[in-house]
Amino acid sequence: MYSNLFERAKYFRTKKRLGQNFLVNSEVIDEILEYAQINENDVVLEIGPGVGFVTEQLVKKAKKVIAVELDEEAIKELEKLECDNLEIIHNDILKTDISEITKQNGIEKLKVVANIPYYITAPIISHLLGEIDDLDNKNRNSISEVVLMVQEEVARRMVANENSPSKQYGLLTILAQFWTECEIIRLVGRKSFYPAPKVNSALVGLKINEKPRLELSNYAHFRRVLKAGFSQRRKNIKNCLVNNGFDKNIVKNVLEKLNISENTRGESLSISAFGELSEELLKQ
């Protein structure tokens, strides 16, 4: 559909240290644009555009595309697109203030499209969404939605719940779902990339909510309870809390009040159950 992306990709010397795996499947690129409903009113922040296979389609649909790329050689390829509605920023996305980008472009929110190095997935998600107790995160407040390419294993963790296999449900799950509606758009095979990664991938959509998933009296305390609850997966919730500084008798009383067995493990508690646990521990 697009003039042989795989052949074009082979001409560029990819860098393993930057985790470069270029998306060369045109069907997946089309799905990215379709899911995010990119139109002439949208400003799109593209993270890790590489040599621009997704970028060259984004600029046809969006009002403006702002591409944040770290690799100087990739930037030279992006500059060949010569589009009036493309701005290239040579920077590390983890050091990029997204609120400044929206301010400079006179908009409230933008859409994010990202094919990121898998080894920094969690830090990038944290950078985009902020932590659970960061109620007024300026980056999150500047984003309406995110379309993110991640390792399939990570995608499963992002959309998991307390009924999922225990290794999937954890802090990343709650971070992703606390501020967004999160879903897997589609699975993406290894041959959709050049060079092909060693793992399968998945396209994930995150629609940002205005309010957090739970209304709590103390979000910093909730975060502390969560970290304790998932700190030792083989231990029960009582031991996890006590080992992380919570009073043994208070924990025992609160678990009894909430009808939570002392032998329950953290990965068996829903996000709302963790919220109730946090609130009750605060009252003691």
PDB file of N, CA and C in Angstrom, residues 183-280:
ATOM      1  N   GLU A 183      -7.138   0.046  26.410  1.00  0.00           N
ATOM      2  CA  GLU A 183      -7.533  -1.168  25.674  1.00  0.00           C
ATOM      3  C   GLU A 183      -6.457  -1.569  24.670  1.00  0.00           C
ATOM      4  N   ILE A 184      -6.421  -2.851  24.385  1.00  0.00           N
ATOM      5  CA  ILE A 184      -5.546  -3.343  23.310  1.00  0.00           C
ATOM      6  C   ILE A 184      -6.303  -3.202  21.997  1.00  0.00           C
ATOM      7  N   ILE A 185      -5.739  -2.446  21.071  1.00  0.00           N
ATOM      8  CA  ILE A 185      -6.370  -2.232  19.761  1.00  0.00           C
ATOM      9  C   ILE A 185      -6.171  -3.462  18.888  1.00  0.00           C
ATOM     10  N   ARG A 186      -4.939  -3.951  18.862  1.00  0.00           N
ATOM     11  CA  ARG A 186      -4.639  -5.161  18.095  1.00  0.00           C
ATOM     12  C   ARG A 186      -3.252  -5.667  18.467  1.00  0.00           C
ATOM     13  N   LEU A 187      -3.043  -6.956  18.249  1.00  0.00           N
ATOM     14  CA  LEU A 187      -1.714  -7.538  18.407  1.00  0.00           C
ATOM     15  C   LEU A 187      -0.938  -7.322  17.115  1.00  0.00           C
ATOM     16  N   VAL A 188       0.374  -7.176  17.244  1.00  0.00           N
ATOM     17  CA  VAL A 188       1.221  -6.879  16.090  1.00  0.00           C
ATOM     18  C   VAL A 188       2.401  -7.851  16.092  1.00  0.00           C
ATOM     19  N   GLY A 189       2.517  -8.624  15.005  1.00  0.00           N
ATOM     20  CA  GLY A 189       3.579  -9.630  14.918  1.00  0.00           C
ATOM     21  C   GLY A 189       4.953  -9.039  14.680  1.00  0.00           C
ATOM     22  N   ARG A 190       5.962  -9.850  14.880  1.00  0.00           N
ATOM     23  CA  ARG A 190       7.347  -9.405  14.776  1.00  0.00           C
ATOM     24  C   ARG A 190       7.709  -8.954  13.359  1.00  0.00           C
ATOM     25  N   LYS A 191       7.092  -9.586  12.363  1.00  0.00           N
ATOM     26  CA  LYS A 191       7.430  -9.256  10.979  1.00  0.00           C
ATOM     27  C   LYS A 191       6.880  -7.900  10.539  1.00  0.00           C
ATOM     28  N   SER A 192       6.135  -7.246  11.416  1.00  0.00           N
ATOM     29  CA  SER A 192       5.616  -5.916  11.099  1.00  0.00           C
ATOM     30  C   SER A 192       6.673  -4.830  11.318  1.00  0.00           C
ATOM     31  N   PHE A 193       7.857  -5.250  11.784  1.00  0.00           N
ATOM     32  CA  PHE A 193       8.923  -4.301  12.093  1.00  0.00           C
ATOM     33  C   PHE A 193      10.216  -4.657  11.358  1.00  0.00           C
ATOM     34  N   TYR A 194      11.039  -3.611  11.155  1.00  0.00           N
ATOM     35  CA  TYR A 194      12.406  -3.840  10.678  1.00  0.00           C
ATOM     36  C   TYR A 194      13.355  -3.024  11.553  1.00  0.00           C
ATOM     37  N   PRO A 195      14.370  -3.694  12.116  1.00  0.00           N
ATOM     38  CA  PRO A 195      14.539  -5.154  12.172  1.00  0.00           C
ATOM     39  C   PRO A 195      13.474  -5.773  13.071  1.00  0.00           C
ATOM     40  N   ALA A 196      13.198  -7.041  12.865  1.00  0.00           N
ATOM     41  CA  ALA A 196      12.167  -7.721  13.652  1.00  0.00           C
ATOM     42  C   ALA A 196      12.628  -7.860  15.095  1.00  0.00           C
ATOM     43  N   PRO A 197      11.809  -7.435  16.060  1.00  0.00           N
ATOM     44  CA  PRO A 197      12.177  -7.609  17.472  1.00  0.00           C
ATOM     45  C   PRO A 197      12.076  -9.068  17.879  1.00  0.00           C
ATOM     46  N   LYS A 198      12.566  -9.393  19.067  1.00  0.00           N
ATOM     47  CA  LYS A 198      12.531 -10.769  19.554  1.00  0.00           C
ATOM     48  C   LYS A 198      11.213 -11.100  20.241  1.00  0.00           C
ATOM     49  N   VAL A 199      10.343 -10.093  20.376  1.00  0.00           N
ATOM     50  CA  VAL A 199       9.064 -10.294  21.073  1.00  0.00           C
ATOM     51  C   VAL A 199       7.914  -9.815  20.194  1.00  0.00           C
ATOM     52  N   ASN A 200       6.717 -10.310  20.491  1.00  0.00           N
ATOM     53  CA  ASN A 200       5.527  -9.806  19.815  1.00  0.00           C
ATOM     54  C   ASN A 200       5.102  -8.485  20.449  1.00  0.00           C
ATOM     55  N   SER A 201       4.354  -7.703  19.696  1.00  0.00           N
ATOM     56  CA  SER A 201       3.967  -6.366  20.145  1.00  0.00           C
ATOM     57  C   SER A 201       2.453  -6.223  20.161  1.00  0.00           C
ATOM     58  N   ALA A 202       2.001  -5.086  20.664  1.00  0.00           N
ATOM     59  CA  ALA A 202       0.569  -4.790  20.671  1.00  0.00           C
ATOM     60  C   ALA A 202       0.385  -3.282  20.620  1.00  0.00           C
ATOM     61  N   LEU A 203      -0.669  -2.884  19.931  1.00  0.00           N
ATOM     62  CA  LEU A 203      -1.037  -1.476  19.847  1.00  0.00           C
ATOM     63  C   LEU A 203      -2.066  -1.211  20.942  1.00  0.00           C
ATOM     64  N   VAL A 204      -1.767  -0.241  21.796  1.00  0.00           N
ATOM     65  CA  VAL A 204      -2.630   0.047  22.944  1.00  0.00           C
ATOM     66  C   VAL A 204      -3.192   1.463  22.823  1.00  0.00           C
ATOM     67  N   GLY A 205      -4.476   1.619  23.129  1.00  0.00           N
ATOM     68  CA  GLY A 205      -5.109   2.928  23.133  1.00  0.00           C
ATOM     69  C   GLY A 205      -5.419   3.352  24.559  1.00  0.00           C
ATOM     70  N   LEU A 206      -5.080   4.593  24.887  1.00  0.00           N
ATOM     71  CA  LEU A 206      -5.373   5.138  26.211  1.00  0.00           C
ATOM     72  C   LEU A 206      -6.102   6.461  26.043  1.00  0.00           C
ATOM     73  N   LYS A 207      -7.361   6.508  26.428  1.00  0.00           N
ATOM     74  CA  LYS A 207      -8.133   7.748  26.384  1.00  0.00           C
ATOM     75  C   LYS A 207      -8.103   8.373  27.772  1.00  0.00           C
ATOM     76  N   ILE A 208      -7.569   9.575  27.864  1.00  0.00           N
ATOM     77  CA  ILE A 208      -7.356  10.230  29.156  1.00  0.00           C
ATOM     78  C   ILE A 208      -8.669  10.711  29.754  1.00  0.00           C
ATOM     79  N   ASN A 209      -8.875  10.392  31.027  1.00  0.00           N
ATOM     80  CA  ASN A 209     -10.045  10.870  31.756  1.00  0.00           C
ATOM     81  C   ASN A 209      -9.732  12.170  32.491  1.00  0.00           C
ATOM     82  N   GLU A 210     -10.743  12.980  32.682  1.00  0.00           N
ATOM     83  CA  GLU A 210     -10.561  14.237  33.402  1.00  0.00           C
ATOM     84  C   GLU A 210     -10.317  14.000  34.888  1.00  0.00           C
ATOM     85  N   LYS A 211     -10.924  12.943  35.424  1.00  0.00           N
ATOM     86  CA  LYS A 211     -10.809  12.657  36.851  1.00  0.00           C
ATOM     87  C   LYS A 211     -10.164  11.287  37.056  1.00  0.00           C
ATOM     88  N   PRO A 212      -9.522  11.082  38.211  1.00  0.00           N
ATOM     89  CA  PRO A 212      -8.953   9.760  38.492  1.00  0.00           C
ATOM     90  C   PRO A 212     -10.046   8.722  38.679  1.00  0.00           C
ATOM     91  N   ARG A 213      -9.670   7.483  38.599  1.00  0.00           N
ATOM     92  CA  ARG A 213     -10.647   6.380  38.670  1.00  0.00           C
ATOM     93  C   ARG A 213     -11.371   6.337  40.016  1.00  0.00           C
ATOM     94  N   LEU A 214     -10.672   6.697  41.095  1.00  0.00           N
ATOM     95  CA  LEU A 214     -11.261   6.674  42.420  1.00  0.00           C
ATOM     96  C   LEU A 214     -11.207   8.058  43.056  1.00  0.00           C
ATOM     97  N   GLU A 215     -12.231   8.359  43.842  1.00  0.00           N
ATOM     98  CA  GLU A 215     -12.222   9.600  44.619  1.00  0.00           C
ATOM     99  C   GLU A 215     -11.757   9.258  46.023  1.00  0.00           C
ATOM    100  N   LEU A 216     -10.575   9.745  46.396  1.00  0.00           N
ATOM    101  CA  LEU A 216      -9.955   9.381  47.667  1.00  0.00           C
ATOM    102  C   LEU A 216      -9.603  10.636  48.465  1.00  0.00           C
ATOM    103  N   SER A 217      -9.395  10.442  49.750  1.00  0.00           N
ATOM    104  CA  SER A 217      -9.036  11.591  50.596  1.00  0.00           C
ATOM    105  C   SER A 217      -7.538  11.858  50.593  1.00  0.00           C
ATOM    106  N   ASN A 218      -6.742  10.834  50.283  1.00  0.00           N
ATOM    107  CA  ASN A 218      -5.289  11.015  50.298  1.00  0.00           C
ATOM    108  C   ASN A 218      -4.661  10.082  49.258  1.00  0.00           C
ATOM    109  N   TYR A 219      -4.273  10.647  48.122  1.00  0.00           N
ATOM    110  CA  TYR A 219      -3.750   9.835  47.019  1.00  0.00           C
ATOM    111  C   TYR A 219      -2.320   9.366  47.267  1.00  0.00           C
ATOM    112  N   ALA A 220      -1.552  10.146  48.032  1.00  0.00           N
ATOM    113  CA  ALA A 220      -0.192   9.727  48.366  1.00  0.00           C
ATOM    114  C   ALA A 220      -0.231   8.487  49.261  1.00  0.00           C
ATOM    115  N   HIS A 221      -1.194   8.450  50.158  1.00  0.00           N
ATOM    116  CA  HIS A 221      -1.352   7.287  51.030  1.00  0.00           C
ATOM    117  C   HIS A 221      -1.802   6.072  50.219  1.00  0.00           C
ATOM    118  N   PHE A 222      -2.688   6.292  49.276  1.00  0.00           N
ATOM    119  CA  PHE A 222      -3.155   5.217  48.386  1.00  0.00           C
ATOM    120  C   PHE A 222      -1.974   4.627  47.619  1.00  0.00           C
ATOM    121  N   ARG A 223      -1.109   5.482  47.119  1.00  0.00           N
ATOM    122  CA  ARG A 223       0.069   5.007  46.389  1.00  0.00           C
ATOM    123  C   ARG A 223       0.973   4.179  47.301  1.00  0.00           C
ATOM    124  N   ARG A 224       1.111   4.610  48.552  1.00  0.00           N
ATOM    125  CA  ARG A 224       1.931   3.863  49.515  1.00  0.00           C
ATOM    126  C   ARG A 224       1.336   2.483  49.774  1.00  0.00           C
ATOM    127  N   VAL A 225       0.014   2.411  49.914  1.00  0.00           N
ATOM    128  CA  VAL A 225      -0.658   1.126  50.143  1.00  0.00           C
ATOM    129  C   VAL A 225      -0.464   0.202  48.937  1.00  0.00           C
ATOM    130  N   LEU A 226      -0.597   0.764  47.738  1.00  0.00           N
ATOM    131  CA  LEU A 226      -0.398  -0.028  46.526  1.00  0.00           C
ATOM    132  C   LEU A 226       1.018  -0.598  46.444  1.00  0.00           C
ATOM    133  N   LYS A 227       2.003   0.249  46.672  1.00  0.00           N
ATOM    134  CA  LYS A 227       3.397  -0.199  46.602  1.00  0.00           C
ATOM    135  C   LYS A 227       3.656  -1.307  47.610  1.00  0.00           C
ATOM    136  N   ALA A 228       3.064  -1.159  48.800  1.00  0.00           N
ATOM    137  CA  ALA A 228       3.221  -2.198  49.819  1.00  0.00           C
ATOM    138  C   ALA A 228       2.519  -3.484  49.384  1.00  0.00           C
ATOM    139  N   GLY A 229       1.314  -3.337  48.848  1.00  0.00           N
ATOM    140  CA  GLY A 229       0.513  -4.495  48.463  1.00  0.00           C
ATOM    141  C   GLY A 229       1.147  -5.357  47.392  1.00  0.00           C
ATOM    142  N   PHE A 230       1.922  -4.735  46.514  1.00  0.00           N
ATOM    143  CA  PHE A 230       2.563  -5.485  45.429  1.00  0.00           C
ATOM    144  C   PHE A 230       4.064  -5.692  45.666  1.00  0.00           C
ATOM    145  N   SER A 231       4.540  -5.358  46.861  1.00  0.00           N
ATOM    146  CA  SER A 231       5.989  -5.389  47.120  1.00  0.00           C
ATOM    147  C   SER A 231       6.561  -6.803  47.196  1.00  0.00           C
ATOM    148  N   GLN A 232       5.772  -7.753  47.678  1.00  0.00           N
ATOM    149  CA  GLN A 232       6.236  -9.137  47.823  1.00  0.00           C
ATOM    150  C   GLN A 232       5.110 -10.064  47.376  1.00  0.00           C
ATOM    151  N   ARG A 233       5.156 -10.452  46.128  1.00  0.00           N
ATOM    152  CA  ARG A 233       4.020 -11.157  45.530  1.00  0.00           C
ATOM    153  C   ARG A 233       3.704 -12.498  46.189  1.00  0.00           C
ATOM    154  N   ARG A 234       4.657 -13.126  46.798  1.00  0.00           N
ATOM    155  CA  ARG A 234       4.391 -14.437  47.403  1.00  0.00           C
ATOM    156  C   ARG A 234       3.851 -14.319  48.826  1.00  0.00           C
ATOM    157  N   LYS A 235       3.838 -13.094  49.355  1.00  0.00           N
ATOM    158  CA  LYS A 235       3.330 -12.881  50.708  1.00  0.00           C
ATOM    159  C   LYS A 235       1.898 -12.363  50.663  1.00  0.00           C
ATOM    160  N   ASN A 236       1.157 -12.583  51.728  1.00  0.00           N
ATOM    161  CA  ASN A 236      -0.214 -12.106  51.780  1.00  0.00           C
ATOM    162  C   ASN A 236      -0.263 -10.612  52.060  1.00  0.00           C
ATOM    163  N   ILE A 237      -1.438 -10.018  51.884  1.00  0.00           N
ATOM    164  CA  ILE A 237      -1.583  -8.569  51.998  1.00  0.00           C
ATOM    165  C   ILE A 237      -1.230  -8.068  53.399  1.00  0.00           C
ATOM    166  N   LYS A 238      -1.577  -8.861  54.426  1.00  0.00           N
ATOM    167  CA  LYS A 238      -1.253  -8.449  55.802  1.00  0.00           C
ATOM    168  C   LYS A 238       0.253  -8.306  55.983  1.00  0.00           C
ATOM    169  N   ASN A 239       1.009  -9.320  55.588  1.00  0.00           N
ATOM    170  CA  ASN A 239       2.460  -9.280  55.751  1.00  0.00           C
ATOM    171  C   ASN A 239       3.100  -8.186  54.901  1.00  0.00           C
ATOM    172  N   CYS A 240       2.567  -7.992  53.697  1.00  0.00           N
ATOM    173  CA  CYS A 240       3.111  -6.942  52.818  1.00  0.00           C
ATOM    174  C   CYS A 240       2.963  -5.566  53.470  1.00  0.00           C
ATOM    175  N   LEU A 241       1.792  -5.312  54.044  1.00  0.00           N
ATOM    176  CA  LEU A 241       1.542  -4.016  54.677  1.00  0.00           C
ATOM    177  C   LEU A 241       2.397  -3.847  55.927  1.00  0.00           C
ATOM    178  N   VAL A 242       2.441  -4.874  56.764  1.00  0.00           N
ATOM    179  CA  VAL A 242       3.223  -4.798  58.006  1.00  0.00           C
ATOM    180  C   VAL A 242       4.711  -4.633  57.695  1.00  0.00           C
ATOM    181  N   ASN A 243       5.197  -5.372  56.695  1.00  0.00           N
ATOM    182  CA  ASN A 243       6.616  -5.280  56.327  1.00  0.00           C
ATOM    183  C   ASN A 243       6.983  -3.939  55.720  1.00  0.00           C
ATOM    184  N   ASN A 244       5.967  -3.167  55.336  1.00  0.00           N
ATOM    185  CA  ASN A 244       6.223  -1.844  54.771  1.00  0.00           C
ATOM    186  C   ASN A 244       5.793  -0.715  55.717  1.00  0.00           C
ATOM    187  N   GLY A 245       5.789  -1.032  57.018  1.00  0.00           N
ATOM    188  CA  GLY A 245       5.643   0.025  58.008  1.00  0.00           C
ATOM    189  C   GLY A 245       4.258   0.268  58.572  1.00  0.00           C
ATOM    190  N   PHE A 246       3.266  -0.507  58.140  1.00  0.00           N
ATOM    191  CA  PHE A 246       1.924  -0.334  58.685  1.00  0.00           C
ATOM    192  C   PHE A 246       1.790  -1.130  59.991  1.00  0.00           C
ATOM    193  N   ASP A 247       1.061  -0.565  60.942  1.00  0.00           N
ATOM    194  CA  ASP A 247       0.897  -1.194  62.242  1.00  0.00           C
ATOM    195  C   ASP A 247       0.137  -2.524  62.131  1.00  0.00           C
ATOM    196  N   LYS A 248       0.690  -3.557  62.753  1.00  0.00           N
ATOM    197  CA  LYS A 248       0.142  -4.914  62.637  1.00  0.00           C
ATOM    198  C   LYS A 248      -1.309  -5.002  63.121  1.00  0.00           C
ATOM    199  N   ASN A 249      -1.591  -4.406  64.274  1.00  0.00           N
ATOM    200  CA  ASN A 249      -2.940  -4.484  64.838  1.00  0.00           C
ATOM    201  C   ASN A 249      -3.957  -3.704  64.009  1.00  0.00           C
ATOM    202  N   ILE A 250      -3.516  -2.544  63.506  1.00  0.00           N
ATOM    203  CA  ILE A 250      -4.408  -1.738  62.670  1.00  0.00           C
ATOM    204  C   ILE A 250      -4.733  -2.477  61.381  1.00  0.00           C
ATOM    205  N   VAL A 251      -3.717  -3.064  60.784  1.00  0.00           N
ATOM    206  CA  VAL A 251      -3.916  -3.826  59.541  1.00  0.00           C
ATOM    207  C   VAL A 251      -4.896  -4.968  59.781  1.00  0.00           C
ATOM    208  N   LYS A 252      -4.707  -5.693  60.889  1.00  0.00           N
ATOM    209  CA  LYS A 252      -5.586  -6.828  61.227  1.00  0.00           C
ATOM    210  C   LYS A 252      -7.040  -6.362  61.373  1.00  0.00           C
ATOM    211  N   ASN A 253      -7.238  -5.261  62.085  1.00  0.00           N
ATOM    212  CA  ASN A 253      -8.592  -4.743  62.308  1.00  0.00           C
ATOM    213  C   ASN A 253      -9.252  -4.282  61.006  1.00  0.00           C
ATOM    214  N   VAL A 254      -8.482  -3.593  60.176  1.00  0.00           N
ATOM    215  CA  VAL A 254      -9.028  -3.075  58.918  1.00  0.00           C
ATOM    216  C   VAL A 254      -9.399  -4.212  57.975  1.00  0.00           C
ATOM    217  N   LEU A 255      -8.551  -5.214  57.876  1.00  0.00           N
ATOM    218  CA  LEU A 255      -8.851  -6.358  57.005  1.00  0.00           C
ATOM    219  C   LEU A 255     -10.119  -7.074  57.468  1.00  0.00           C
ATOM    220  N   GLU A 256     -10.272  -7.209  58.779  1.00  0.00           N
ATOM    221  CA  GLU A 256     -11.491  -7.832  59.321  1.00  0.00           C
ATOM    222  C   GLU A 256     -12.722  -6.995  58.970  1.00  0.00           C
ATOM    223  N   LYS A 257     -12.606  -5.676  59.125  1.00  0.00           N
ATOM    224  CA  LYS A 257     -13.740  -4.784  58.856  1.00  0.00           C
ATOM    225  C   LYS A 257     -14.165  -4.857  57.396  1.00  0.00           C
ATOM    226  N   LEU A 258     -13.191  -4.999  56.500  1.00  0.00           N
ATOM    227  CA  LEU A 258     -13.490  -5.034  55.066  1.00  0.00           C
ATOM    228  C   LEU A 258     -13.744  -6.455  54.555  1.00  0.00           C
ATOM    229  N   ASN A 259     -13.747  -7.424  55.466  1.00  0.00           N
ATOM    230  CA  ASN A 259     -13.956  -8.832  55.085  1.00  0.00           C
ATOM    231  C   ASN A 259     -12.929  -9.317  54.065  1.00  0.00           C
ATOM    232  N   ILE A 260     -11.687  -8.864  54.261  1.00  0.00           N
ATOM    233  CA  ILE A 260     -10.581  -9.328  53.418  1.00  0.00           C
ATOM    234  C   ILE A 260      -9.755 -10.319  54.233  1.00  0.00           C
ATOM    235  N   SER A 261      -9.612 -11.515  53.744  1.00  0.00           N
ATOM    236  CA  SER A 261      -8.821 -12.529  54.440  1.00  0.00           C
ATOM    237  C   SER A 261      -7.362 -12.091  54.550  1.00  0.00           C
ATOM    238  N   GLU A 262      -6.757 -12.365  55.696  1.00  0.00           N
ATOM    239  CA  GLU A 262      -5.336 -12.025  55.876  1.00  0.00           C
ATOM    240  C   GLU A 262      -4.455 -12.739  54.870  1.00  0.00           C
ATOM    241  N   ASN A 263      -4.918 -13.862  54.366  1.00  0.00           N
ATOM    242  CA  ASN A 263      -4.117 -14.650  53.424  1.00  0.00           C
ATOM    243  C   ASN A 263      -4.284 -14.205  51.963  1.00  0.00           C
ATOM    244  N   THR A 264      -5.134 -13.197  51.747  1.00  0.00           N
ATOM    245  CA  THR A 264      -5.319 -12.677  50.390  1.00  0.00           C
ATOM    246  C   THR A 264      -4.037 -12.005  49.920  1.00  0.00           C
ATOM    247  N   ARG A 265      -3.692 -12.231  48.680  1.00  0.00           N
ATOM    248  CA  ARG A 265      -2.516 -11.556  48.105  1.00  0.00           C
ATOM    249  C   ARG A 265      -2.939 -10.276  47.403  1.00  0.00           C
ATOM    250  N   GLY A 266      -2.014  -9.335  47.320  1.00  0.00           N
ATOM    251  CA  GLY A 266      -2.311  -8.032  46.726  1.00  0.00           C
ATOM    252  C   GLY A 266      -2.874  -8.124  45.327  1.00  0.00           C
ATOM    253  N   GLU A 267      -2.373  -9.079  44.538  1.00  0.00           N
ATOM    254  CA  GLU A 267      -2.818  -9.185  43.146  1.00  0.00           C
ATOM    255  C   GLU A 267      -4.240  -9.719  43.018  1.00  0.00           C
ATOM    256  N   SER A 268      -4.852 -10.083  44.153  1.00  0.00           N
ATOM    257  CA  SER A 268      -6.249 -10.536  44.143  1.00  0.00           C
ATOM    258  C   SER A 268      -7.219  -9.411  44.488  1.00  0.00           C
ATOM    259  N   LEU A 269      -6.694  -8.239  44.825  1.00  0.00           N
ATOM    260  CA  LEU A 269      -7.542  -7.110  45.202  1.00  0.00           C
ATOM    261  C   LEU A 269      -7.755  -6.182  44.013  1.00  0.00           C
ATOM    262  N   SER A 270      -8.987  -5.803  43.775  1.00  0.00           N
ATOM    263  CA  SER A 270      -9.286  -4.862  42.691  1.00  0.00           C
ATOM    264  C   SER A 270      -8.764  -3.476  43.041  1.00  0.00           C
ATOM    265  N   ILE A 271      -8.751  -2.593  42.059  1.00  0.00           N
ATOM    266  CA  ILE A 271      -8.308  -1.220  42.299  1.00  0.00           C
ATOM    267  C   ILE A 271      -9.216  -0.546  43.332  1.00  0.00           C
ATOM    268  N   SER A 272     -10.522  -0.769  43.219  1.00  0.00           N
ATOM    269  CA  SER A 272     -11.454  -0.158  44.175  1.00  0.00           C
ATOM    270  C   SER A 272     -11.265  -0.748  45.576  1.00  0.00           C
ATOM    271  N   ALA A 273     -10.932  -2.044  45.663  1.00  0.00           N
ATOM    272  CA  ALA A 273     -10.678  -2.659  46.969  1.00  0.00           C
ATOM    273  C   ALA A 273      -9.442  -2.049  47.622  1.00  0.00           C
ATOM    274  N   PHE A 274      -8.425  -1.793  46.823  1.00  0.00           N
ATOM    275  CA  PHE A 274      -7.236  -1.114  47.342  1.00  0.00           C
ATOM    276  C   PHE A 274      -7.598   0.290  47.829  1.00  0.00           C
ATOM    277  N   GLY A 275      -8.505   0.942  47.128  1.00  0.00           N
ATOM    278  CA  GLY A 275      -8.956   2.271  47.543  1.00  0.00           C
ATOM    279  C   GLY A 275      -9.648   2.227  48.897  1.00  0.00           C
ATOM    280  N   GLU A 276     -10.532   1.260  49.080  1.00  0.00           N
ATOM    281  CA  GLU A 276     -11.228   1.098  50.358  1.00  0.00           C
ATOM    282  C   GLU A 276     -10.239   0.781  51.479  1.00  0.00           C
ATOM    283  N   LEU A 277      -9.277  -0.059  51.170  1.00  0.00           N
ATOM    284  CA  LEU A 277      -8.255  -0.435  52.161  1.00  0.00           C
ATOM    285  C   LEU A 277      -7.442   0.797  52.580  1.00  0.00           C
ATOM    286  N   SER A 278      -7.069   1.600  51.606  1.00  0.00           N
ATOM    287  CA  SER A 278      -6.308   2.816  51.894  1.00  0.00           C
ATOM    288  C   SER A 278      -7.093   3.774  52.781  1.00  0.00           C
ATOM    289  N   GLU A 279      -8.354   3.966  52.459  1.00  0.00           N
ATOM    290  CA  GLU A 279      -9.190   4.900  53.220  1.00  0.00           C
ATOM    291  C   GLU A 279      -9.391   4.421  54.654  1.00  0.00           C
ATOM    292  N   GLU A 280      -9.617   3.119  54.848  1.00  0.00           N
ATOM    293  CA  GLU A 280      -9.820   2.593  56.190  1.00  0.00           C
ATOM    294  C   GLU A 280      -8.544   2.661  57.024  1.00  0.00           C
TER     295      GLU A 280
END
